[in-house]
JSON list of C-alpha atoms in Angstrom, two decimals:
[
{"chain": "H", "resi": 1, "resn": "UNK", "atom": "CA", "xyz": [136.95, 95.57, 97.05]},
{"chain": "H", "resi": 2, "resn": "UNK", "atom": "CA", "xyz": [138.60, 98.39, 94.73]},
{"chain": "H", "resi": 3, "resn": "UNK", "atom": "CA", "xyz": [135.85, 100.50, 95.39]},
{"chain": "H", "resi": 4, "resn": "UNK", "atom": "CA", "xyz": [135.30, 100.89, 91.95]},
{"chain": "H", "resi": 5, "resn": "UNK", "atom": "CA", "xyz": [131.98, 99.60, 90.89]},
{"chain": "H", "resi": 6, "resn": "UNK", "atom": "CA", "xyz": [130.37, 98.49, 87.39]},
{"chain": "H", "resi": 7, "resn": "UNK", "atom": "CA", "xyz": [126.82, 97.48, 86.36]},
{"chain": "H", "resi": 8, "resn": "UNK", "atom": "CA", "xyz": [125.13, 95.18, 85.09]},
{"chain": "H", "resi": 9, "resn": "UNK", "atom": "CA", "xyz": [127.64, 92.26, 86.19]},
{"chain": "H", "resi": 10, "resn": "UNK", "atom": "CA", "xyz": [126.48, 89.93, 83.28]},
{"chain": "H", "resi": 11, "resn": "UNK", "atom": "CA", "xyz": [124.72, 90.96, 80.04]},
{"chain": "H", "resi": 12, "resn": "UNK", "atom": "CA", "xyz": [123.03, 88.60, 77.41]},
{"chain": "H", "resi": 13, "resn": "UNK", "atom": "CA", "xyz": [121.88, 90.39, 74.35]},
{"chain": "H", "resi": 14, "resn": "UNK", "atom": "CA", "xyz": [121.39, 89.62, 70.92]},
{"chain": "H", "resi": 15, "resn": "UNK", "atom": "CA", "xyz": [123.02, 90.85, 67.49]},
{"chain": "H", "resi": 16, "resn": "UNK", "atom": "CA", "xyz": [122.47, 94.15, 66.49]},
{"chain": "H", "resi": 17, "resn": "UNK", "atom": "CA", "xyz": [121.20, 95.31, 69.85]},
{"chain": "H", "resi": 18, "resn": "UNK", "atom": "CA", "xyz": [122.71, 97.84, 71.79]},
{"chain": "H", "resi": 19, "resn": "UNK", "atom": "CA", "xyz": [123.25, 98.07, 75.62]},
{"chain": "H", "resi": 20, "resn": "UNK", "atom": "CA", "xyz": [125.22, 100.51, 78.15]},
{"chain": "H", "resi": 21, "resn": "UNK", "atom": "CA", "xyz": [127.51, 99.65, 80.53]},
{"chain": "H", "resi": 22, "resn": "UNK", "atom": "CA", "xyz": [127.89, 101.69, 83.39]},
{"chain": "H", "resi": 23, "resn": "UNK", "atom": "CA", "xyz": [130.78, 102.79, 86.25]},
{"chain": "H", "resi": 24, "resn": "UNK", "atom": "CA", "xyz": [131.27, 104.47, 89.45]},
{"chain": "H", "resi": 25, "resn": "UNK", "atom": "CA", "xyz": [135.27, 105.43, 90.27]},
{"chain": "H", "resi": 26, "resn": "UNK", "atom": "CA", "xyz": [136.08, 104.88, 93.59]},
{"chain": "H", "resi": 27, "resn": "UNK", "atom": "CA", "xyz": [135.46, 108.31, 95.67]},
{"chain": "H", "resi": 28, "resn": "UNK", "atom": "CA", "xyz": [137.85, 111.46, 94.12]},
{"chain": "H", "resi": 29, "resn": "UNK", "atom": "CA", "xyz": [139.34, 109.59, 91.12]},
{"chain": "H", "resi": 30, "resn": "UNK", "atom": "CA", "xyz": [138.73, 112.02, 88.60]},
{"chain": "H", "resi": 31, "resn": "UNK", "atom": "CA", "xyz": [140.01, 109.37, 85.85]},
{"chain": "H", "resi": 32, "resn": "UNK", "atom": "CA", "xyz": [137.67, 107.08, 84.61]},
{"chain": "H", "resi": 33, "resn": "UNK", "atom": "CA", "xyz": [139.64, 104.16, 82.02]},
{"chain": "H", "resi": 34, "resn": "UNK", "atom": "CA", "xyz": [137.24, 101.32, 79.84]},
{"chain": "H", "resi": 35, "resn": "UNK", "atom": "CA", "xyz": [139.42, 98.37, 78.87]},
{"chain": "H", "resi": 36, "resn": "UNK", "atom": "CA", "xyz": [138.07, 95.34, 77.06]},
{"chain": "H", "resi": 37, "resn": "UNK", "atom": "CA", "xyz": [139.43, 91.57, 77.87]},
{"chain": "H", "resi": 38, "resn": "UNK", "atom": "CA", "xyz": [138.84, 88.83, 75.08]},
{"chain": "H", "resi": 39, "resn": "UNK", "atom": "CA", "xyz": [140.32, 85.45, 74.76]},
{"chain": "H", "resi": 40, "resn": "UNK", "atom": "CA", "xyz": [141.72, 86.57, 71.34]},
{"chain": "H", "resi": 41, "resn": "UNK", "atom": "CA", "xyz": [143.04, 89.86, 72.07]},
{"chain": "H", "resi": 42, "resn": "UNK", "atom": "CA", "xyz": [143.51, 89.73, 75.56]},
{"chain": "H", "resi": 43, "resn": "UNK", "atom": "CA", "xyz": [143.00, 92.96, 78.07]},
{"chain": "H", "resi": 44, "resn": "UNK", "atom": "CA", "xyz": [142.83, 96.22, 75.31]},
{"chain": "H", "resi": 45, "resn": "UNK", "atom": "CA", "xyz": [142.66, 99.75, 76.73]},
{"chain": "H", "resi": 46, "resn": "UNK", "atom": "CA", "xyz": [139.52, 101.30, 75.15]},
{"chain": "H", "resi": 47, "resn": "UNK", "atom": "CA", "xyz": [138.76, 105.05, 76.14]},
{"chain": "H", "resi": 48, "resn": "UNK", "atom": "CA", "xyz": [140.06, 107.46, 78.80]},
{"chain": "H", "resi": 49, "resn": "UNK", "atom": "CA", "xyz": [138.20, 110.44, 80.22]},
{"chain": "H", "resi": 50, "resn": "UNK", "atom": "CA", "xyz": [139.29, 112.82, 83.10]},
{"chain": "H", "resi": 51, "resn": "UNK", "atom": "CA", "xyz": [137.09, 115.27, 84.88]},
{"chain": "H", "resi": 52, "resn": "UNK", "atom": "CA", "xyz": [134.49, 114.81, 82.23]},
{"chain": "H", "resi": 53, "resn": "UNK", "atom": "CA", "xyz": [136.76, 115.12, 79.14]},
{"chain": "H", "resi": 54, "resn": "UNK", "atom": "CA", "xyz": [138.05, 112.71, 77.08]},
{"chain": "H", "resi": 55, "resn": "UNK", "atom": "CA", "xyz": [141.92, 112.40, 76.96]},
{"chain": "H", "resi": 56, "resn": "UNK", "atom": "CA", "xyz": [142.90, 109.21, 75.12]},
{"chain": "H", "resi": 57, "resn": "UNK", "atom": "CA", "xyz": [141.48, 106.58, 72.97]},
{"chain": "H", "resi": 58, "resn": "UNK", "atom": "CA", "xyz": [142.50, 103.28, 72.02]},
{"chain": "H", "resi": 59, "resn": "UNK", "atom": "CA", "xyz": [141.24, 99.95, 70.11]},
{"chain": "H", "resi": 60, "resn": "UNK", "atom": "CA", "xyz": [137.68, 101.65, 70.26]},
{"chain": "H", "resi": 61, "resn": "UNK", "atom": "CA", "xyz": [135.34, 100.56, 67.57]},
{"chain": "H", "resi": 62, "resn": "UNK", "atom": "CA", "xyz": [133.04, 103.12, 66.00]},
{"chain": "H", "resi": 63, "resn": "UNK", "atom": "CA", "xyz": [130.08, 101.28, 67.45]},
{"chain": "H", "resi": 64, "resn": "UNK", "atom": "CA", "xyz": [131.42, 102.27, 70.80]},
{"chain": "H", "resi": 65, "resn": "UNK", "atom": "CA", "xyz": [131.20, 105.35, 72.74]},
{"chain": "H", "resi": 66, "resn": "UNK", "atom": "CA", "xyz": [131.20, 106.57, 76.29]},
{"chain": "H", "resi": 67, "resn": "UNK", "atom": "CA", "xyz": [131.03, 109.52, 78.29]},
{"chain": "H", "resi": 68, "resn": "UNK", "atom": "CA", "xyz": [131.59, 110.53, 81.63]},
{"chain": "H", "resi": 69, "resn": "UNK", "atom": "CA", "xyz": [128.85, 112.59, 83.68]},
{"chain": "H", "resi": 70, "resn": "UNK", "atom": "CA", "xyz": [129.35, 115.68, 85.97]},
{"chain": "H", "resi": 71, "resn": "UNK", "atom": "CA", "xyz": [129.14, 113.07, 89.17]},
{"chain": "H", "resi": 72, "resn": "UNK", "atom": "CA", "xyz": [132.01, 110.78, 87.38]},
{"chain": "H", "resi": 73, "resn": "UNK", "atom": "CA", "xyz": [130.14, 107.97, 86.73]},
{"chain": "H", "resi": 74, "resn": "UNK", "atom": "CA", "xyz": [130.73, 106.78, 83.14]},
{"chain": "H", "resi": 75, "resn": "UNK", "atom": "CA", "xyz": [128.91, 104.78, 80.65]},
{"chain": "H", "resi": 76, "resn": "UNK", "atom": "CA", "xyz": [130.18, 103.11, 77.42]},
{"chain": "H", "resi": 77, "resn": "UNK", "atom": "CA", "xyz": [127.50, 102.73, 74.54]},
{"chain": "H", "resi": 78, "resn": "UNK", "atom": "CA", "xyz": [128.07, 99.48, 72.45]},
{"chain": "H", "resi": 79, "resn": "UNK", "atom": "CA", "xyz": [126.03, 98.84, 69.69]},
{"chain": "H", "resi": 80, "resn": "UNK", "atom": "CA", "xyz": [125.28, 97.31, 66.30]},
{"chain": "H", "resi": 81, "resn": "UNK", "atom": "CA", "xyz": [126.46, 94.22, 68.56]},
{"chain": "H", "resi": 82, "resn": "UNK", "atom": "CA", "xyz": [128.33, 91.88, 66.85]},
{"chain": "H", "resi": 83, "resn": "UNK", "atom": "CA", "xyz": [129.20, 88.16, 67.85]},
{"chain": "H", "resi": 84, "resn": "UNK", "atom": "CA", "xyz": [133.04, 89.21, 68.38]},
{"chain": "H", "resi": 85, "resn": "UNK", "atom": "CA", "xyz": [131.96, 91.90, 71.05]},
{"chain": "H", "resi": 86, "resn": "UNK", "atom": "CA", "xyz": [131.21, 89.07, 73.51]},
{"chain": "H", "resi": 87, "resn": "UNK", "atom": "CA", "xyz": [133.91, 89.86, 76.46]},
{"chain": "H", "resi": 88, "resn": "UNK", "atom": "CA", "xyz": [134.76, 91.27, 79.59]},
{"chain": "H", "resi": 89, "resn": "UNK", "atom": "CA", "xyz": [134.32, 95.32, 79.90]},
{"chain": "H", "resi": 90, "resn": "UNK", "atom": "CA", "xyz": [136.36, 96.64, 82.81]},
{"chain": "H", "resi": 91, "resn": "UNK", "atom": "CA", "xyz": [136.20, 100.42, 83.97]},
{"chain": "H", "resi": 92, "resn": "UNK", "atom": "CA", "xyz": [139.83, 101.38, 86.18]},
{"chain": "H", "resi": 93, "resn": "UNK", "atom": "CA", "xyz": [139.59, 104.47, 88.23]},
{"chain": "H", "resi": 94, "resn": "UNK", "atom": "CA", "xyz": [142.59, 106.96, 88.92]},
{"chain": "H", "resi": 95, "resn": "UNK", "atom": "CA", "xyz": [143.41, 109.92, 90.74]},
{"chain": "H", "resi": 96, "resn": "UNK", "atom": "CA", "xyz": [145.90, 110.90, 87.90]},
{"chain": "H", "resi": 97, "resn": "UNK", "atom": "CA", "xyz": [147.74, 108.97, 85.36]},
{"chain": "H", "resi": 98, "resn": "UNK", "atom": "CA", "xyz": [150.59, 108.22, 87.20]},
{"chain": "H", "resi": 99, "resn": "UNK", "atom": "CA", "xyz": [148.82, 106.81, 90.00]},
{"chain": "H", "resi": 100, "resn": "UNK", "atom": "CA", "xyz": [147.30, 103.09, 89.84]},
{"chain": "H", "resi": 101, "resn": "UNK", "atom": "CA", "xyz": [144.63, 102.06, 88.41]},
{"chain": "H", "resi": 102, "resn": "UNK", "atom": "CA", "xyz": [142.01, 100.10, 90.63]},
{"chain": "H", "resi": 103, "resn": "UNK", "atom": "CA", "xyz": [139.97, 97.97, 88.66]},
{"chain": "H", "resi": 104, "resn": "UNK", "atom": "CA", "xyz": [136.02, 97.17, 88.97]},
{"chain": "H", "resi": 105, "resn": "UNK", "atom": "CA", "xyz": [134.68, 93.39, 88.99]},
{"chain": "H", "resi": 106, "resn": "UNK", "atom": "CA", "xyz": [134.00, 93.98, 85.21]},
{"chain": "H", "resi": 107, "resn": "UNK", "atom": "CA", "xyz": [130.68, 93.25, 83.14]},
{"chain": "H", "resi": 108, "resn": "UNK", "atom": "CA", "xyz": [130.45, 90.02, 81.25]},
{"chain": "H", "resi": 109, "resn": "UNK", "atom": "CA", "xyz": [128.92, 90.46, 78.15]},
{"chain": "H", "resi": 110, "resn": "UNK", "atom": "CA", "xyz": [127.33, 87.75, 75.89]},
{"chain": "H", "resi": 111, "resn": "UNK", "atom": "CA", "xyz": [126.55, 88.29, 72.13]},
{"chain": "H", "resi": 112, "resn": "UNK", "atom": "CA", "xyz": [124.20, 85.94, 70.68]},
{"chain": "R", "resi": 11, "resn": "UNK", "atom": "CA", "xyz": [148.56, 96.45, 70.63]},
{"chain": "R", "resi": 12, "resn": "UNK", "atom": "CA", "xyz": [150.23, 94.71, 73.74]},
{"chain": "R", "resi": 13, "resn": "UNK", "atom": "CA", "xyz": [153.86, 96.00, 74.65]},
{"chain": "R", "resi": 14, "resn": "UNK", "atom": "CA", "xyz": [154.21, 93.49, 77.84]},
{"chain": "R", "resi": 15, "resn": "UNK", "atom": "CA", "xyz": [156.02, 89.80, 77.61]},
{"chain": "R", "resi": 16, "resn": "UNK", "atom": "CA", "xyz": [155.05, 87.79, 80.55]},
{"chain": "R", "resi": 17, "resn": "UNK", "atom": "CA", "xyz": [157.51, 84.95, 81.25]},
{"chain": "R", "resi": 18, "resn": "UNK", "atom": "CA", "xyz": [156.54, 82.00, 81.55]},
{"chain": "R", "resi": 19, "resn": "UNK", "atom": "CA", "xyz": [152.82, 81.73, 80.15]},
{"chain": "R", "resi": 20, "resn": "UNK", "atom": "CA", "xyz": [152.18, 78.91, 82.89]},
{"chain": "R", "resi": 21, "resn": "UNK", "atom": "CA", "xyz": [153.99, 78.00, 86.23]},
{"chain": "R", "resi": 22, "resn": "UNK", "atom": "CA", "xyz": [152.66, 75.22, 88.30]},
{"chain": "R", "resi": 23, "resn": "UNK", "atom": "CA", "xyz": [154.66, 75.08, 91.64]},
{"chain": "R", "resi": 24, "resn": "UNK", "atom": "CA", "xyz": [154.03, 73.57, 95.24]},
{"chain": "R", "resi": 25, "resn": "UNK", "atom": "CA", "xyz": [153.09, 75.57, 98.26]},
{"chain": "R", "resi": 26, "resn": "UNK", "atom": "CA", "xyz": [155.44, 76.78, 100.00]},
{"chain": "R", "resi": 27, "resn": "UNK", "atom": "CA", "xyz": [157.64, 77.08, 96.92]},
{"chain": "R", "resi": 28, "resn": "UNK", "atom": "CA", "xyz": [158.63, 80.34, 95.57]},
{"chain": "R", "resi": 29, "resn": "UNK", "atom": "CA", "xyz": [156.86, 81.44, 92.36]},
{"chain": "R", "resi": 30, "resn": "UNK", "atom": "CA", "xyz": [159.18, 84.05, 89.47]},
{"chain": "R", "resi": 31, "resn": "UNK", "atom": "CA", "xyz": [157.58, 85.54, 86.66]},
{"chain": "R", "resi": 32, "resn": "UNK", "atom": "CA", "xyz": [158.90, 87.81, 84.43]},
{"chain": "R", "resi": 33, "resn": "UNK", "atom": "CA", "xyz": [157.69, 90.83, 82.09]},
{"chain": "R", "resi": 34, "resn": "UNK", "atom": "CA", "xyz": [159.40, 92.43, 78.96]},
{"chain": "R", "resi": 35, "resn": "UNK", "atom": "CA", "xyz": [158.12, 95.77, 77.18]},
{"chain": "R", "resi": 36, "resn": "UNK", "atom": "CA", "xyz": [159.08, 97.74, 74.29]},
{"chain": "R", "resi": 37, "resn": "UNK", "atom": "CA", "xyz": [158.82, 101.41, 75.22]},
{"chain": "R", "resi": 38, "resn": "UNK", "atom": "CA", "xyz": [160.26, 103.72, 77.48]},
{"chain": "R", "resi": 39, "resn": "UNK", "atom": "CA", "xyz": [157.63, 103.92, 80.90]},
{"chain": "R", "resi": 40, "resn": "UNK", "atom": "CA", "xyz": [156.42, 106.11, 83.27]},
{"chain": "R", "resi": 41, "resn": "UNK", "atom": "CA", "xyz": [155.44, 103.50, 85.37]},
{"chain": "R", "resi": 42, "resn": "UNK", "atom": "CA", "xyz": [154.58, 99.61, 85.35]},
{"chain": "R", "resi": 43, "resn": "UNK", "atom": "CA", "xyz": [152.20, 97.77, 87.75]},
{"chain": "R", "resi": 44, "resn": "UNK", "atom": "CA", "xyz": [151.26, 94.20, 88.50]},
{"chain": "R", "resi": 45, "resn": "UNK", "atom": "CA", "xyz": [147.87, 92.61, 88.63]},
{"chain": "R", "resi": 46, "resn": "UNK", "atom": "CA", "xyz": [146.18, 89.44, 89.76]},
{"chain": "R", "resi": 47, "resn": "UNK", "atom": "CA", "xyz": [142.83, 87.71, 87.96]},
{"chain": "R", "resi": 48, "resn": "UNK", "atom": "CA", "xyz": [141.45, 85.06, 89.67]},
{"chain": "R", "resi": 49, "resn": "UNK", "atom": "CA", "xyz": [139.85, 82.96, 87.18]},
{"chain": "R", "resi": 50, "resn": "UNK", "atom": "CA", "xyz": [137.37, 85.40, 84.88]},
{"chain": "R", "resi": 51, "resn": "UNK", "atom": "CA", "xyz": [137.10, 87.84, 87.79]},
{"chain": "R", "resi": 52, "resn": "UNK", "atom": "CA", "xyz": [138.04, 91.16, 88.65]},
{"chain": "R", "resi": 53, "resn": "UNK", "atom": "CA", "xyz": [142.00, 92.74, 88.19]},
{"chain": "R", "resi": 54, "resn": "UNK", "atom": "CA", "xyz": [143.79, 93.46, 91.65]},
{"chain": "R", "resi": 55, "resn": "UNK", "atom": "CA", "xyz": [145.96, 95.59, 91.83]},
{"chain": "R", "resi": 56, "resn": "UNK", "atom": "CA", "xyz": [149.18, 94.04, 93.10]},
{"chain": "R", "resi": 57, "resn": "UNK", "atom": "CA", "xyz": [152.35, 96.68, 93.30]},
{"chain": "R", "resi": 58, "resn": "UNK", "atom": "CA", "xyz": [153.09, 99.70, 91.00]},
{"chain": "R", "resi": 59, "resn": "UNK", "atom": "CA", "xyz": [156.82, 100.30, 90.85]},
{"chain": "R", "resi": 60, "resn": "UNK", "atom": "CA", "xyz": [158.35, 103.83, 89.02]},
{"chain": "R", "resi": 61, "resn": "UNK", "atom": "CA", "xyz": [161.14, 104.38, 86.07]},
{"chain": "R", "resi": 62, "resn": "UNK", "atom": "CA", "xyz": [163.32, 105.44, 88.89]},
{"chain": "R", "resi": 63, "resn": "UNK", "atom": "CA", "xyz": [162.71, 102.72, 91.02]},
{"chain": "R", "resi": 64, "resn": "UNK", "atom": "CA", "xyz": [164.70, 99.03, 90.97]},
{"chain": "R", "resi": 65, "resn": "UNK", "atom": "CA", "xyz": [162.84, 97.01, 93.50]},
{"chain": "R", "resi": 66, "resn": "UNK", "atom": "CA", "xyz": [159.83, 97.34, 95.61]},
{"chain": "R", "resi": 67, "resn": "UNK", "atom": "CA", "xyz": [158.46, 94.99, 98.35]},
{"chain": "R", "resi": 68, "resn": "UNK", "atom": "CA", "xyz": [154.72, 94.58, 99.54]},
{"chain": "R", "resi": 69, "resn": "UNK", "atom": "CA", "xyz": [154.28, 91.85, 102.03]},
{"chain": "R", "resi": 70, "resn": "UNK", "atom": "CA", "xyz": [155.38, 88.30, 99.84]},
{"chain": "R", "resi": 71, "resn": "UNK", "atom": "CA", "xyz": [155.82, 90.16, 96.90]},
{"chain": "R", "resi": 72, "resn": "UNK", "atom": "CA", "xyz": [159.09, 91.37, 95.18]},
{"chain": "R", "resi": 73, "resn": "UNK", "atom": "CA", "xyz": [159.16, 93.31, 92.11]},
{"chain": "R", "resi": 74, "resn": "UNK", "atom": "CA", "xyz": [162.22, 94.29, 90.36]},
{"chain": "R", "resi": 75, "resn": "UNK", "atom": "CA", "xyz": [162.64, 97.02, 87.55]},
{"chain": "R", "resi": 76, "resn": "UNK", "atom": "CA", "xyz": [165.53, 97.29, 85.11]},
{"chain": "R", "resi": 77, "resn": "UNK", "atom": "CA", "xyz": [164.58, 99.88, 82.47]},
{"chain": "R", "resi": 78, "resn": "UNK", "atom": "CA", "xyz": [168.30, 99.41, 80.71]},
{"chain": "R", "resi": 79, "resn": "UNK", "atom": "CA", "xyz": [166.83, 95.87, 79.89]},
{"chain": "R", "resi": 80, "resn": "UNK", "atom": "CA", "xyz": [163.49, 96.68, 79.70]},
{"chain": "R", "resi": 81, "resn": "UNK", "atom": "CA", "xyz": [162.31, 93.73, 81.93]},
{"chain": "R", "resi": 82, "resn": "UNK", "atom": "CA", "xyz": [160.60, 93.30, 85.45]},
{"chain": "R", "resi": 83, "resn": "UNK", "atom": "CA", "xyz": [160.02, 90.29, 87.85]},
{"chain": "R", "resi": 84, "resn": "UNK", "atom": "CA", "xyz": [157.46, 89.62, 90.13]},
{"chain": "R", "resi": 85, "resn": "UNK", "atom": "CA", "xyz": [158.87, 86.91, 92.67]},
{"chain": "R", "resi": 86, "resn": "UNK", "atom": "CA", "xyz": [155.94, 85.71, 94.84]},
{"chain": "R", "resi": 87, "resn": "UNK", "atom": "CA", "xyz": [157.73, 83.98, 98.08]},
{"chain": "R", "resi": 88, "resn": "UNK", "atom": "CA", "xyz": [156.00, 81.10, 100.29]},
{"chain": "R", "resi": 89, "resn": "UNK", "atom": "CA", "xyz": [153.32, 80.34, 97.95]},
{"chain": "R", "resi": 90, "resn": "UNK", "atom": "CA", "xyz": [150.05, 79.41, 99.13]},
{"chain": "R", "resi": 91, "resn": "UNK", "atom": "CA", "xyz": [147.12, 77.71, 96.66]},
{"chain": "R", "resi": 92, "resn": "UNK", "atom": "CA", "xyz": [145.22, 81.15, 97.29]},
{"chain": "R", "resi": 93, "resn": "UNK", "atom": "CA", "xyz": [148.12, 82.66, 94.50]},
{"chain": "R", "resi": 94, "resn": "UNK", "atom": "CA", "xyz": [146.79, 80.56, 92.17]},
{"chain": "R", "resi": 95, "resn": "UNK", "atom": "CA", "xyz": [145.71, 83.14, 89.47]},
{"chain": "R", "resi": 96, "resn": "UNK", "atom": "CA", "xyz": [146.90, 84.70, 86.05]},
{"chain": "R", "resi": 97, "resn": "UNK", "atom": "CA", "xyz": [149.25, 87.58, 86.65]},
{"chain": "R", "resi": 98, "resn": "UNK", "atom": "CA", "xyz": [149.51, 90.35, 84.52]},
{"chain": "R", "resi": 99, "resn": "UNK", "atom": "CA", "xyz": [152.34, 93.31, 84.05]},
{"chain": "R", "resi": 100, "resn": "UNK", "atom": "CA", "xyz": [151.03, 96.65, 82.50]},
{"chain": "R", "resi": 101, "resn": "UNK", "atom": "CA", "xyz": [153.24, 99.62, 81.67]},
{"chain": "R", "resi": 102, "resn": "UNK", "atom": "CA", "xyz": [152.43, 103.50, 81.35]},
{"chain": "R", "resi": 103, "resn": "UNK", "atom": "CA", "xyz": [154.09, 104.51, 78.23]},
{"chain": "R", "resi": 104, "resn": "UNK", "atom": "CA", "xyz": [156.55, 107.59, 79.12]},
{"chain": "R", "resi": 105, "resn": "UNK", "atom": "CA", "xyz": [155.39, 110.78, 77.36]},
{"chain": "R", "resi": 106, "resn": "UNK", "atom": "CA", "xyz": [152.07, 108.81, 75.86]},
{"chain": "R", "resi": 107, "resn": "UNK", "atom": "CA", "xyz": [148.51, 108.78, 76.98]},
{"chain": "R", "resi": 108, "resn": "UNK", "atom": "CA", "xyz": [147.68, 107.68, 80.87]},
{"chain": "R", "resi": 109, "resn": "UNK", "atom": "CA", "xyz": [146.70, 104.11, 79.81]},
{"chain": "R", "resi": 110, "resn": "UNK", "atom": "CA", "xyz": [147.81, 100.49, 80.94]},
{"chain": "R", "resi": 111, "resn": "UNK", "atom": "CA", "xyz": [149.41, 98.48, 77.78]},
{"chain": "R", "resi": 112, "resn": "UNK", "atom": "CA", "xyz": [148.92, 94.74, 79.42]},
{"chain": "R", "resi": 113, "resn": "UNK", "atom": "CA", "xyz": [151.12, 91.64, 78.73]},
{"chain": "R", "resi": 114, "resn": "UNK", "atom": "CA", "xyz": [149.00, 88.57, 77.79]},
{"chain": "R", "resi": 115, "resn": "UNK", "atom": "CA", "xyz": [149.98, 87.32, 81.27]},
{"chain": "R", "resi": 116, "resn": "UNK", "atom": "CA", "xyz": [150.92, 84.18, 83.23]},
{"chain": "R", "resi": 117, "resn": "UNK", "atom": "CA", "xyz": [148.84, 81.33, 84.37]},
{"chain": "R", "resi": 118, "resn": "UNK", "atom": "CA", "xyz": [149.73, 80.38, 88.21]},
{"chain": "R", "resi": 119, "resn": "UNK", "atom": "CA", "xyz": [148.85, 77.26, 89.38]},
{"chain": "R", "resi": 120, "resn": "UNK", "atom": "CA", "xyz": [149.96, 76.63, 92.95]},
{"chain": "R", "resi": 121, "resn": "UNK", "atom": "CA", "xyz": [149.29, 72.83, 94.21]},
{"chain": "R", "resi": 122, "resn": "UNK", "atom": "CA", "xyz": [148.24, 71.87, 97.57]}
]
């Protein structure tokens, strides 16, 4: 157990809907990291925040967004689903950036 | 974009046998850590070894770092069919933004 955790584990929606996805860093990681795995493009770093800030972006489509709340919980916002979105959404925790990243169990999401 | 080689994309190998695979990247790190996936699950963290560092041990795991090549190794020694899992490298891009570039990874089988 990373101690990182992320809800809902498994998500079944339907085009053009829109659902969050939600993460709790393990206890004083004050970075919070959303990474995407697909078969296609294989584990893709999404969006970085720290201390309720973002600091980097990646591969994130405009559809996306996320945000990280004074507790340090984070969300990310998909919507305007798409059938391609269907994947694995992991959130990483960190105390800093040079320090590892500990991974939650991930949310399985399922475009139909 | 992924900046990590892994080498080779499957291994199958008895227990008890020693298991090598092998990363390449493109840019100068920070840092670059190893993770396990059992099948569709969660990422484990697995070692994290620095620039400045050449080789780092944790328990059956050996992980060497040549920066002049721009390559790392993860030997797993003694295999047991529990290894069986996809590895994956990730690097921390030196001077860039705090996130994990992955490799594509390799498949592990290990066989009873």
């Amino acid at each position: 157990d990373s101690g990182v955790t992320q809800t809902p584990k498994h998500l079944i929606t339907a085009t053009g809907q829109r659902v969050t996805l939600r993460c709790s860093p393990r206890s004083g990681d004050l970075s919070v990291y959303w990474y995407q795995q697909s078969l296609d493009q294989g584990l893709q770093f999404l969006i970085q925040y720290y201390n309720g800030e973002e600091r980097a972006k990646g591969n994130i489509l405009e559809r996306f967004s996320a945000q990280q709340f004074p507790d340090l919980h984070s969300e990310l916002n998909l919507s305007s689903l798409e059938l391609g979105d269907s994947a694995l959404y992991f959130c990483a925790s960190s105390v800093n950036g040079e320090s590892t990243q500990y991974f939650g169990p991930g949310t399985r999401l399922l475009v139909l | 974009s992924q900046q990590g080689e892994e080498d080779p994309q499957a291994l199958s190998i008895q227990e008890g046998e020693n298991a090598t695979m092998n990363c390449s990247y493109k840019t100068s790190i920070n840092n670059l850590q190893w993770y396990r996936q059992n099948s569709g699950r969660g990422l484990v963290h697995l070692i994290l070894i620095r620039s400045n560092e050449r080789e780092k041990h944790s328990g059956r795991l050996r992980v060497t770092l040549d920066t002049s090549k721009k390559s790392s190794s993860l030997l797993i020694t003694a295999s047991r069919a529990a290894d069986t899992a996809s590895y994956f490298c990730a690097t921390v891009t030196q001077g860039g933004s705090e996130k994990l570039v992955f490799g594509k990874g390799t498949k592990l089988t290990v066989n009873p």
